[in-house]
Tab-separated table of C-alpha atoms in Angstrom:
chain	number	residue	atom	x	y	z
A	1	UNK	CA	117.079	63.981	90.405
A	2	UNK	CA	115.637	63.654	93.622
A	3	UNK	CA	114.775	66.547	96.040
A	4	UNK	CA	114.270	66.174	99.540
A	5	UNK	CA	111.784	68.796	101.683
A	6	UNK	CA	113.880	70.761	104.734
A	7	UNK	CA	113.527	69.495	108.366
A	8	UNK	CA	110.084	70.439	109.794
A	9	UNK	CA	108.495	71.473	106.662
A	10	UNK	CA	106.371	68.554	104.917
A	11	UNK	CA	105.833	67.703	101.452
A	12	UNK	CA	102.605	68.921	101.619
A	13	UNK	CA	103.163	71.975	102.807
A	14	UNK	CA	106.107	72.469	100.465
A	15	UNK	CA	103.765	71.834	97.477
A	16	UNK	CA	100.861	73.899	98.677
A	17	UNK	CA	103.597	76.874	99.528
A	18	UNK	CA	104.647	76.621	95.881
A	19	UNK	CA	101.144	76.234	94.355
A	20	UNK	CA	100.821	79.380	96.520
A	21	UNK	CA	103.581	81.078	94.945
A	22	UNK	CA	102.714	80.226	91.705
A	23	UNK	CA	99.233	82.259	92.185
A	24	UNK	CA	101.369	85.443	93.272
A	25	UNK	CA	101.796	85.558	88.988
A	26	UNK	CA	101.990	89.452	88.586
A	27	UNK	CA	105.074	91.679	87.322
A	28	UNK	CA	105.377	93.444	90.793
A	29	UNK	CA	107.939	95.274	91.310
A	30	UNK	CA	108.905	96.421	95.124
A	31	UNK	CA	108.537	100.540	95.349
A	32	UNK	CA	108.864	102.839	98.673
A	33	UNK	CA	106.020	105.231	97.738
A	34	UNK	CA	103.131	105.153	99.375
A	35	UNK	CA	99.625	103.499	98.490
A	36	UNK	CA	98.010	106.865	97.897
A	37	UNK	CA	100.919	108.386	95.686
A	38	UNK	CA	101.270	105.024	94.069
A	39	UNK	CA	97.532	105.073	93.267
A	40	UNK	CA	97.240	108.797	91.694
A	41	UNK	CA	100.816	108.066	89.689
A	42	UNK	CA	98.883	104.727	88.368
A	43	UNK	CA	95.503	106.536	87.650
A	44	UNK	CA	97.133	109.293	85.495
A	45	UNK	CA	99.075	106.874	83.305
A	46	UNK	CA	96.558	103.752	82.241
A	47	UNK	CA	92.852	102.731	82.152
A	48	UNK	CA	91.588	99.453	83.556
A	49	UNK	CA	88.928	97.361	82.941
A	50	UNK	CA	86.505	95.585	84.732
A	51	UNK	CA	84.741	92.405	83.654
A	52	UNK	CA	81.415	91.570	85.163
A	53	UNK	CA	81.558	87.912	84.200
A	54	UNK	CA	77.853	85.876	84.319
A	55	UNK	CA	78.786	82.445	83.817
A	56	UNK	CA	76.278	79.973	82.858
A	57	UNK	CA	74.492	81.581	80.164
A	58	UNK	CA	72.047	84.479	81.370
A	59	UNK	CA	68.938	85.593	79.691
A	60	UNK	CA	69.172	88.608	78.041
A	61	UNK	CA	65.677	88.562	76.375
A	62	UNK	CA	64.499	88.719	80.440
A	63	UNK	CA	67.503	91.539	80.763
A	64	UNK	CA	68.225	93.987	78.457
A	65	UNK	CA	65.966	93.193	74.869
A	66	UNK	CA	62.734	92.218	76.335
A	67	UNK	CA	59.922	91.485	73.928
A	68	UNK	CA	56.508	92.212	75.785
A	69	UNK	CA	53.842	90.570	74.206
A	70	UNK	CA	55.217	88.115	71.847
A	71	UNK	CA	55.119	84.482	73.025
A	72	UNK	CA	58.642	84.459	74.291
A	73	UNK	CA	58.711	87.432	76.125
A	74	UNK	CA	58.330	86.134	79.349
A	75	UNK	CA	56.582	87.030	82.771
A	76	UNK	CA	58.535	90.966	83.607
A	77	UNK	CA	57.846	94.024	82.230
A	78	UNK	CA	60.250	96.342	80.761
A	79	UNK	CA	60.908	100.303	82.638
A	80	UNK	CA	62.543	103.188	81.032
A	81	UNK	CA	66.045	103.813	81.514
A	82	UNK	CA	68.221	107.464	81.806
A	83	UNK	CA	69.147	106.310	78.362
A	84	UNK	CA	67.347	104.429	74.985
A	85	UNK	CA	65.428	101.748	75.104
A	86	UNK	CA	64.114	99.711	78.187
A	87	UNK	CA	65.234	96.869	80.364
A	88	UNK	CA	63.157	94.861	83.181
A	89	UNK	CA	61.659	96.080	85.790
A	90	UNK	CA	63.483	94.301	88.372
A	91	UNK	CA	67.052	96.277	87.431
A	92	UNK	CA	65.328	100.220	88.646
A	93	UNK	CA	69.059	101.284	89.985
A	94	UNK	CA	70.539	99.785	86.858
A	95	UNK	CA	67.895	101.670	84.484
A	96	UNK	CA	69.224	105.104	86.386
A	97	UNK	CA	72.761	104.222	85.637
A	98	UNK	CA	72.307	103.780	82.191
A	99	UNK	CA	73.378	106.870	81.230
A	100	UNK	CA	76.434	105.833	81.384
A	101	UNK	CA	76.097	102.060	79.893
A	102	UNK	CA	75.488	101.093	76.340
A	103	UNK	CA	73.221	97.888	75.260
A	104	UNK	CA	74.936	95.693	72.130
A	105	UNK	CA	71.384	93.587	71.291
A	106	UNK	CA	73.165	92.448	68.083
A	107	UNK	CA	75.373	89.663	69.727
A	108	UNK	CA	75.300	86.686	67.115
A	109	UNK	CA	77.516	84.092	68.419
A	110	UNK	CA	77.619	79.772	67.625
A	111	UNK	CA	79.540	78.605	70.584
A	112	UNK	CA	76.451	77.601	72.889
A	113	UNK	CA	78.230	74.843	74.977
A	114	UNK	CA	79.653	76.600	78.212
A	115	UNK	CA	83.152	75.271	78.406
A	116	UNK	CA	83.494	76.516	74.834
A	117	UNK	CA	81.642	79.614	75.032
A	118	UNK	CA	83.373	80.762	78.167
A	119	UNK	CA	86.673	80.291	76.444
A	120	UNK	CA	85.553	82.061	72.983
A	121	UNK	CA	84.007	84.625	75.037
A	122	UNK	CA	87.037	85.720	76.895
A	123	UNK	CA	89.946	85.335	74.367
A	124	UNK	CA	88.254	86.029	70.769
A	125	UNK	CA	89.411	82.288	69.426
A	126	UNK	CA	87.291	79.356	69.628
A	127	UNK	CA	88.717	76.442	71.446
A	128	UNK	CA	91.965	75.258	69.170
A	129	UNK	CA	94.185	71.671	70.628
A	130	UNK	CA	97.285	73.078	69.168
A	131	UNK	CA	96.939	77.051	71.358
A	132	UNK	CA	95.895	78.316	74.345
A	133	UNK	CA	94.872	81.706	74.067
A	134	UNK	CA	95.232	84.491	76.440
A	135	UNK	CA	91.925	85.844	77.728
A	136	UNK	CA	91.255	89.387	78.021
A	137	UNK	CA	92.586	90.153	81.601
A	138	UNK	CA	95.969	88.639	80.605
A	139	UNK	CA	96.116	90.445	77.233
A	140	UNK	CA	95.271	93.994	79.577
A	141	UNK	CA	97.682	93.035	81.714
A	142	UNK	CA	100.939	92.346	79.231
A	143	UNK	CA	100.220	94.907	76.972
A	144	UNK	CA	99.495	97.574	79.641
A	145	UNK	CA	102.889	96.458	81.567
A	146	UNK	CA	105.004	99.400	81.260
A	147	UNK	CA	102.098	101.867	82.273
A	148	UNK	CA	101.901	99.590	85.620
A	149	UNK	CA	105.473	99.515	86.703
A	150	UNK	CA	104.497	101.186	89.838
A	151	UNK	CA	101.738	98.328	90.765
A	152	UNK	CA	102.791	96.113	93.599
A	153	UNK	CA	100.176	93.903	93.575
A	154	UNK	CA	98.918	91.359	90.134
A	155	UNK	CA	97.883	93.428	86.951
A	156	UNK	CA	94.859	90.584	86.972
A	157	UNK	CA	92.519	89.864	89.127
A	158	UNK	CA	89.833	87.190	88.978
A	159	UNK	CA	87.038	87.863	92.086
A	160	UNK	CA	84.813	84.956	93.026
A	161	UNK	CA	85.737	82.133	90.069
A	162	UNK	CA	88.321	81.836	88.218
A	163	UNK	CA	88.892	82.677	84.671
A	164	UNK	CA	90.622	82.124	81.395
A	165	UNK	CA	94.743	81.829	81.553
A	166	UNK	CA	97.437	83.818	80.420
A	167	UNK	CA	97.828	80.829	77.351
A	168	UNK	CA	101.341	81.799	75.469
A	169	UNK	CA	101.895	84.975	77.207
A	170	UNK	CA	103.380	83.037	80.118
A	171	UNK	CA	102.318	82.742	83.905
A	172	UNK	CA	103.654	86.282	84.437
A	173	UNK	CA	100.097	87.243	83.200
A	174	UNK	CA	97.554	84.720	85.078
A	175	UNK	CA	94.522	85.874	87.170
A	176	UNK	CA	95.491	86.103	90.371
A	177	UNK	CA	92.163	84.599	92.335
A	178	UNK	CA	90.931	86.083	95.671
A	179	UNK	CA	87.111	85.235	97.161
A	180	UNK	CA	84.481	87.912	97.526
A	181	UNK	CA	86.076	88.786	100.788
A	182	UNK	CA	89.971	89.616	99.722
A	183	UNK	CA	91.357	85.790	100.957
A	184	UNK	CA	94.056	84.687	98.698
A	185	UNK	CA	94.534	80.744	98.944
A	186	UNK	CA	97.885	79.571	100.976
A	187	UNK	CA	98.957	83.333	101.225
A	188	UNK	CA	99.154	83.598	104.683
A	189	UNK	CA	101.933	82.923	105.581
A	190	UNK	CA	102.163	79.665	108.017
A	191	UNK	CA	105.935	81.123	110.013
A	192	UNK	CA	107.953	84.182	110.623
A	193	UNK	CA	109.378	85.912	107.836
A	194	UNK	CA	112.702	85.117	108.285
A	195	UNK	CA	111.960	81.035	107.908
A	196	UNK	CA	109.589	82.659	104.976
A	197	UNK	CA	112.497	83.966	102.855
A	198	UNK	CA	114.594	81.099	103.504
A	199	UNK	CA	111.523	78.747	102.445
A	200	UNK	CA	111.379	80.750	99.140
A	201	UNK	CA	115.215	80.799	98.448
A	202	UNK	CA	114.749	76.677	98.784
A	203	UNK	CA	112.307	77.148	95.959
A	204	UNK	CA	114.233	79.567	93.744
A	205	UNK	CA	117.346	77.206	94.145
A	206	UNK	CA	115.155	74.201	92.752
A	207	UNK	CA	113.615	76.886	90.375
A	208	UNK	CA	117.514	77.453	88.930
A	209	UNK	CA	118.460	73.477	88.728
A	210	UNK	CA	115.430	73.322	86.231
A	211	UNK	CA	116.326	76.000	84.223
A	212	UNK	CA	119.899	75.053	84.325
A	213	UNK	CA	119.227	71.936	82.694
A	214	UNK	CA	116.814	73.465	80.236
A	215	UNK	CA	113.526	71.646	81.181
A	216	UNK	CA	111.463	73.976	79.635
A	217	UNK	CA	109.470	77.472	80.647
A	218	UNK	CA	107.804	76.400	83.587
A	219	UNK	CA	110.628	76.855	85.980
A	220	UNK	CA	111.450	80.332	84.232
A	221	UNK	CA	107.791	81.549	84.927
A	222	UNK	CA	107.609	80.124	88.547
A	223	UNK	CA	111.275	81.852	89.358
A	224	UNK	CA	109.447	85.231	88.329
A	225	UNK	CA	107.340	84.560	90.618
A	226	UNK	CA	109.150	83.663	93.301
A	227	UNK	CA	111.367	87.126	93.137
A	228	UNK	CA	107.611	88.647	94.196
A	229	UNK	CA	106.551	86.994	96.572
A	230	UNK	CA	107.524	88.243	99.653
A	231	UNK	CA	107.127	91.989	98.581
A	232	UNK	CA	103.735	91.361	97.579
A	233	UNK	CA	102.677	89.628	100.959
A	234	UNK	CA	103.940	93.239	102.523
A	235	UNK	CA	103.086	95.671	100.182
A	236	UNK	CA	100.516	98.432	101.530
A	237	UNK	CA	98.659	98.010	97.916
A	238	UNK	CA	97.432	94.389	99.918
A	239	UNK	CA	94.713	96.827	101.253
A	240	UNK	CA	92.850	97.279	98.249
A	241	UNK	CA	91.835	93.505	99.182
A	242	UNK	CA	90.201	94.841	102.059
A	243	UNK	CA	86.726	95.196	101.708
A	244	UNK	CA	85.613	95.131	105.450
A	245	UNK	CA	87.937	98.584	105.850
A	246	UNK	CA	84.764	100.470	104.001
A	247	UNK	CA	82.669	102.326	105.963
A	248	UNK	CA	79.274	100.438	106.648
A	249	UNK	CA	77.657	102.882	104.770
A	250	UNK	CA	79.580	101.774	101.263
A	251	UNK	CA	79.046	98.178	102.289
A	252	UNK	CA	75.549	98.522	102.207
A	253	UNK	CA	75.045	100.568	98.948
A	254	UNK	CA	77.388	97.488	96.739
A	255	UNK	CA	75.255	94.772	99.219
A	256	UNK	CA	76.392	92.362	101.292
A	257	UNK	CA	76.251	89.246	98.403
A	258	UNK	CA	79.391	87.754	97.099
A	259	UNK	CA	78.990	89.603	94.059
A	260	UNK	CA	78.194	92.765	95.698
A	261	UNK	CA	81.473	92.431	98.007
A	262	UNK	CA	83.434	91.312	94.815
A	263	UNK	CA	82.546	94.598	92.534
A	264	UNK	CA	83.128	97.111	95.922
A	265	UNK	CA	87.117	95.137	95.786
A	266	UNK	CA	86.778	96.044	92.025
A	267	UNK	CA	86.876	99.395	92.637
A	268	UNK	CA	89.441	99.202	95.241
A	269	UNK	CA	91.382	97.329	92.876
A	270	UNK	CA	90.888	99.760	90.115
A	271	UNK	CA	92.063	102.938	92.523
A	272	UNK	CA	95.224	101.312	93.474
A	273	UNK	CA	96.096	101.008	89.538
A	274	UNK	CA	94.827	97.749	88.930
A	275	UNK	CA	93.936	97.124	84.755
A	276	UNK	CA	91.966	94.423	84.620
A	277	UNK	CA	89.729	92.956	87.411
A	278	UNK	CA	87.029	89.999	86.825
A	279	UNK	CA	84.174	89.654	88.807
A	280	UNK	CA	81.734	86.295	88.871
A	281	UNK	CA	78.355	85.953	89.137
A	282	UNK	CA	77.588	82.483	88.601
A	283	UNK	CA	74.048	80.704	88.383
A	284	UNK	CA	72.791	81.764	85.189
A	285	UNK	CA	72.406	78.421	83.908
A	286	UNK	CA	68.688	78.501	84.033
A	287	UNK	CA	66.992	75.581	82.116
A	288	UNK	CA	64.354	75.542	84.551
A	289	UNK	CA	62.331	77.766	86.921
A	290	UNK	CA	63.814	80.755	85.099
A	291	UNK	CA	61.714	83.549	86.738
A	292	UNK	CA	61.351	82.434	90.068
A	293	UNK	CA	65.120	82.682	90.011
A	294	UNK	CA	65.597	85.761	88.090
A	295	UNK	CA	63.300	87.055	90.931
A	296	UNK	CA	66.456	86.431	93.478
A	297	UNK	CA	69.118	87.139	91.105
A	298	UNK	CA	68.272	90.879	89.536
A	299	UNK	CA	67.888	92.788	92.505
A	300	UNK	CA	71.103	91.217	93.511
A	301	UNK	CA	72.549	92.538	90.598
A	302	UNK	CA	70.900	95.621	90.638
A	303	UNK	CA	71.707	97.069	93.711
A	304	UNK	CA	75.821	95.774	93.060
A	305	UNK	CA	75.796	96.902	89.298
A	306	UNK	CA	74.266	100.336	89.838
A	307	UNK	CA	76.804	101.245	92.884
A	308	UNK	CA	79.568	100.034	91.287
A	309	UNK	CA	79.118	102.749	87.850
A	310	UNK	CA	77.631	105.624	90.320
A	311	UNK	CA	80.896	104.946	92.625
A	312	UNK	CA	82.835	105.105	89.882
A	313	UNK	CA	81.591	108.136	88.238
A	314	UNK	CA	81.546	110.515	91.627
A	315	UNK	CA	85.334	109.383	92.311
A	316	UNK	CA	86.377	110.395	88.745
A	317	UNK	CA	87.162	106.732	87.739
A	318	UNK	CA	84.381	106.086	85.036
A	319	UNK	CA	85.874	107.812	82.219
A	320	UNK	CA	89.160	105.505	82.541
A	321	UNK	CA	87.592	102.172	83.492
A	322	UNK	CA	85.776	100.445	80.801
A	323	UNK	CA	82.874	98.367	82.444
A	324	UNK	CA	81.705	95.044	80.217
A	325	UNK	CA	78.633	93.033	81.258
A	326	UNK	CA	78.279	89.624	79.836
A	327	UNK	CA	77.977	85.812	79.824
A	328	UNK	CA	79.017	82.956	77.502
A	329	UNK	CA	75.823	83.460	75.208
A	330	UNK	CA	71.985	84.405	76.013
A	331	UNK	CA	69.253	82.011	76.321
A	332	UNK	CA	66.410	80.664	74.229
A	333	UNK	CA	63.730	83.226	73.523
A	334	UNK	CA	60.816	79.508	73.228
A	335	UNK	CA	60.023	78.712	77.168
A	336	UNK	CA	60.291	75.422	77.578
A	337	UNK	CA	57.916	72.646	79.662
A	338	UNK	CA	59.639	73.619	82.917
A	339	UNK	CA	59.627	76.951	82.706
A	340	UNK	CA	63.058	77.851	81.674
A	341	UNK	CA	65.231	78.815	79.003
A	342	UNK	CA	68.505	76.725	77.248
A	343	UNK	CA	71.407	77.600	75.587
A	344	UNK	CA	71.354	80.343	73.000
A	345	UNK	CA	73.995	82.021	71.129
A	346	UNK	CA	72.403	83.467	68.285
A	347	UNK	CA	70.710	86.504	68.958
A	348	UNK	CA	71.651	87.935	72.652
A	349	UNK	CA	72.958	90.981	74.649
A	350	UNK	CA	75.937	91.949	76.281
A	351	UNK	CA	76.421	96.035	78.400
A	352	UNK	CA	79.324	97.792	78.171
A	353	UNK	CA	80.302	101.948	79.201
A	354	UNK	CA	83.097	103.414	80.508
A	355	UNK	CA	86.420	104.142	79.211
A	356	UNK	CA	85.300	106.589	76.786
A	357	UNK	CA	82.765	104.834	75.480
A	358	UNK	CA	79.629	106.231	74.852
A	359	UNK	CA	76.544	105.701	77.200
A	360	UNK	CA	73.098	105.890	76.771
A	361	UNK	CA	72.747	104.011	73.357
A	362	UNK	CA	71.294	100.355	72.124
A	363	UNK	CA	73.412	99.225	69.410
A	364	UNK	CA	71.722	96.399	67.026
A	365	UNK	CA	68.124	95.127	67.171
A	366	UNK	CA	66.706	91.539	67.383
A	367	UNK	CA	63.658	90.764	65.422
A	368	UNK	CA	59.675	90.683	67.106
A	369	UNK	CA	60.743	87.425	69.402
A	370	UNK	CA	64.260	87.316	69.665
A	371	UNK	CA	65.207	84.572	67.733
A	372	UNK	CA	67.373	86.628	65.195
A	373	UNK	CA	69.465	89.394	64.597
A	374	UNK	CA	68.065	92.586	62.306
A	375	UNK	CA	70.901	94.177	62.022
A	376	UNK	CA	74.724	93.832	61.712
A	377	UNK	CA	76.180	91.137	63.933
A	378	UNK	CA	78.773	91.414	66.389
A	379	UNK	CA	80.889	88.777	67.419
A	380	UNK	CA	83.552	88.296	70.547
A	381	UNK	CA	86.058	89.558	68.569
A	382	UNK	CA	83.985	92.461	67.673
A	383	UNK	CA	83.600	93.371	70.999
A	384	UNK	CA	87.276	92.171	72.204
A	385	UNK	CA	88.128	94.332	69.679
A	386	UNK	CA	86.221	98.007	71.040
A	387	UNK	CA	87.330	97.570	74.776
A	388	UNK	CA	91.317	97.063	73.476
A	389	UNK	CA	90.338	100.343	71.326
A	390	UNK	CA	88.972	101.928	74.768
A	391	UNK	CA	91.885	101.106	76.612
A	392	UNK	CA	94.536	102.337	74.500
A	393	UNK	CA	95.573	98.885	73.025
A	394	UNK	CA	97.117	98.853	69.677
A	395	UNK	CA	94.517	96.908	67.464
A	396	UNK	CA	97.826	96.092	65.079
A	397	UNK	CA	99.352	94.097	67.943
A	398	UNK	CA	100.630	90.674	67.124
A	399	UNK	CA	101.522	88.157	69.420
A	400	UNK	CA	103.522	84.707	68.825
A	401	UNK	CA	101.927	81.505	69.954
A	402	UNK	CA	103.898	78.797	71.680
A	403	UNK	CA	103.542	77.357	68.261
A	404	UNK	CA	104.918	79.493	66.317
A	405	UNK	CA	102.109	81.167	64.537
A	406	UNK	CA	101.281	85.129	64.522
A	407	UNK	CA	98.602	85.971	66.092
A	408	UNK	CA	96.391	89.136	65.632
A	409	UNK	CA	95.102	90.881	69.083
A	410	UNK	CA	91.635	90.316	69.140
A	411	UNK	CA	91.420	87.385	66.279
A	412	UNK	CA	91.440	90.596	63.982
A	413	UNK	CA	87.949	91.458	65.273
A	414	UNK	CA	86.184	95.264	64.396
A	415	UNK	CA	85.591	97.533	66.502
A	416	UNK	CA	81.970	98.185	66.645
A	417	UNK	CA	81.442	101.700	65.202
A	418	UNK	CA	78.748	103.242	67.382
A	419	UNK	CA	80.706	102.966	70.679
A	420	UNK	CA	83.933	104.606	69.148
């Protein structure tokens, strides 16, 4: 059947308005409280968690299990921290902060090709043709659903990159993806609110021919979708998007880099009620020139990683928001001809604190140069595995694939025993 666009409105802008829609993919539900009292209701009845996500690979044996002196250790030198162990020099703020942070050096991994690493990383499952997993912000999201019934705005969002999907849990539970500086893509919306509404009840009635005649989920998930979308472009909780409403003051202590804007919204997102918010760092890739651009990159991360867990902590936040540091895999600890580092998952480091979880520590040990774990692995599951622990998850969940198959929360992973 054949559906013609409404006079004045293009097919264009009739598929970018529903490809905007379909982004809105959070159970929101329309409430007259206000922000605040919305906000302290949400705070008292969940945690959240917050994902710093470095994609490309980043060197932990530079970061967080240096080895000065051996051949692979590389050109920085390692500081004391406010808790064990060291980490480089060029992370001071960070090494203050560690109080409340915990290093897992014990990471042991074999998924060392990004596309494949990034998904194993976020969902617990390696890469499988017949499922698509759910990666951890969509997980948060559906199984923390009836503790954010209040939340206007999506249970998941992804800050500056995307992330992994919802997989089988459905589109209900899909990042929703804003840039550093709170825009969300075809949002904005292009006429009054009354040719608004009637644009969306166009889409719902397409939405109901498809399920009618039983053309599968798609149409079921994008109707959900649609019943949001106008409350959501008008809800107060919108604000927490807002970044530039800080004083200048807060602006300056996050910094004013993409990733520095992207973890201030974090904690916006996290004091409206917010479970599970991703922020990306990208650039870690470093197969060459690997210290020259660590030398941009650190203090970078410093100065937005450090505010972000002091913020937390003086607003009262820290002890419900688990914090997780990490990457697809580490790097090589050899140095190779062009002075960087390549793909290593065998023996590398990830930071997590928050939630409970006790700061302070360095769980697991690497040997003299890095190139293998001493003690007891842990694995993405592993570590899945602790933050669903930390955030009140059941660890007997099971969910059903779109195939059919039971599926244990967290591939079945353990939690790892020194951050219970």
């Amino acid at each position: 059947m054949n559906f013609t666009t409404p006079h004045g409105m293009s097919r264009r802008h009739f598929m970018q308005h529903l490809a905007g829609a379909s982004a809105l993919a959070g159970p929101a539900l329309a409430l007259t409280h206000s922000l605040r009292a919305n906000a302290a209701e949400l705070k008292r009845n969940h945690k959240s968690c917050i994902l710093l996500w470095m994609g490309g690979g980043p060197p932990t044996i530079d970061m967080w299990d240096m080895k000065p002196g051996a051949a692979t250790g590389g050109k920085f030198k390692p500081i004391s921290t406010a808790g064990e162990g060291q980490i480089n020099e060029l992370l001071p703020q960070v090494a203050q902060q560690m109080k409340h942070l915990s290093i897992v050096r014990s990471m042991s991994t074999r998924e060392a090709d990004h596309t494949r690493g990034t998904y194993y990383l976020h969902t617990g499952f390696v890469p499988n043709p017949n499922v698509i997993h759910p990666g951890y912000g969509s997980v948060v999201a559906h199984e923390l659903a009836a503790k954010t019934a209040g939340l206007e705005i999506p249970p998941f969002v992804s800050v500056g990159g995307g992330s992994e999907g919802p997989g089988f849990l459905g589109m209900g539970y899909a990042p929703f993806q804003v840039d550093s500086n709170g825009r969300v893509r075809n949002l904005d919306a292009p006429a009054e609110k009354g040719r608004m509404r009637d644009r969306m009840e166009l889409l719902g009635m397409l939405e109901r021919r498809f399920i009618d005649q039983n053309r599968g989920s798609a149409a079921g998930e994008h109707a959900k979708v649609l019943r949001n979308t106008i409350d959501l472009m008008s809800s107060q909780q919108m604000e927490a998007f807002k970044v530039d409403s800080e004083p200048q003051a807060m602006k300056d202590r996050y910094g004013t880099s993409g990733f520095g804007r992207g973890c201030l919204m974090a904690r916006r997102l996290v004091e409206t009620g917010v479970p599970f918010v991703e922020v990306s760092m990208g650039g870690w890739d470093l197969h060459q020139n690997c210290f020259t651009t660590l030398e941009q990159k650190l203090p970078e991360l410093d100065k937005a990683m450090s505010a972000l867990v002091e913020d937390l902590d003086e607003r009262g936040l820290l002890d419900d928001t688990v914090i997780l540091w990490m990457g697809e895999f580490g790097r090589t600890p050899r140095i190779n001809e062009t002075a960087g580092r390549d793909h290593w998952a065998r023996s590398w480091s990830v930071v997590i604190g928050g939630g409970g979880i006790p700061g302070g520590k360095v769980i697991g040990a690497t040997n003299e140069d890095g190139t293998a774990v001493t003690t007891e692995p842990y694995s993405s599951e592993d570590l899945m595995a602790t933050v669903c622990r930390a955030m009140g998850i059941s660890l007997e969940t099971v969910f059903t694939a779109s195939n059919g198959r039971p599926m244990k929360i967290a591939n079945g992973g353990k939690v790892i025993s020194e951050l219970v």
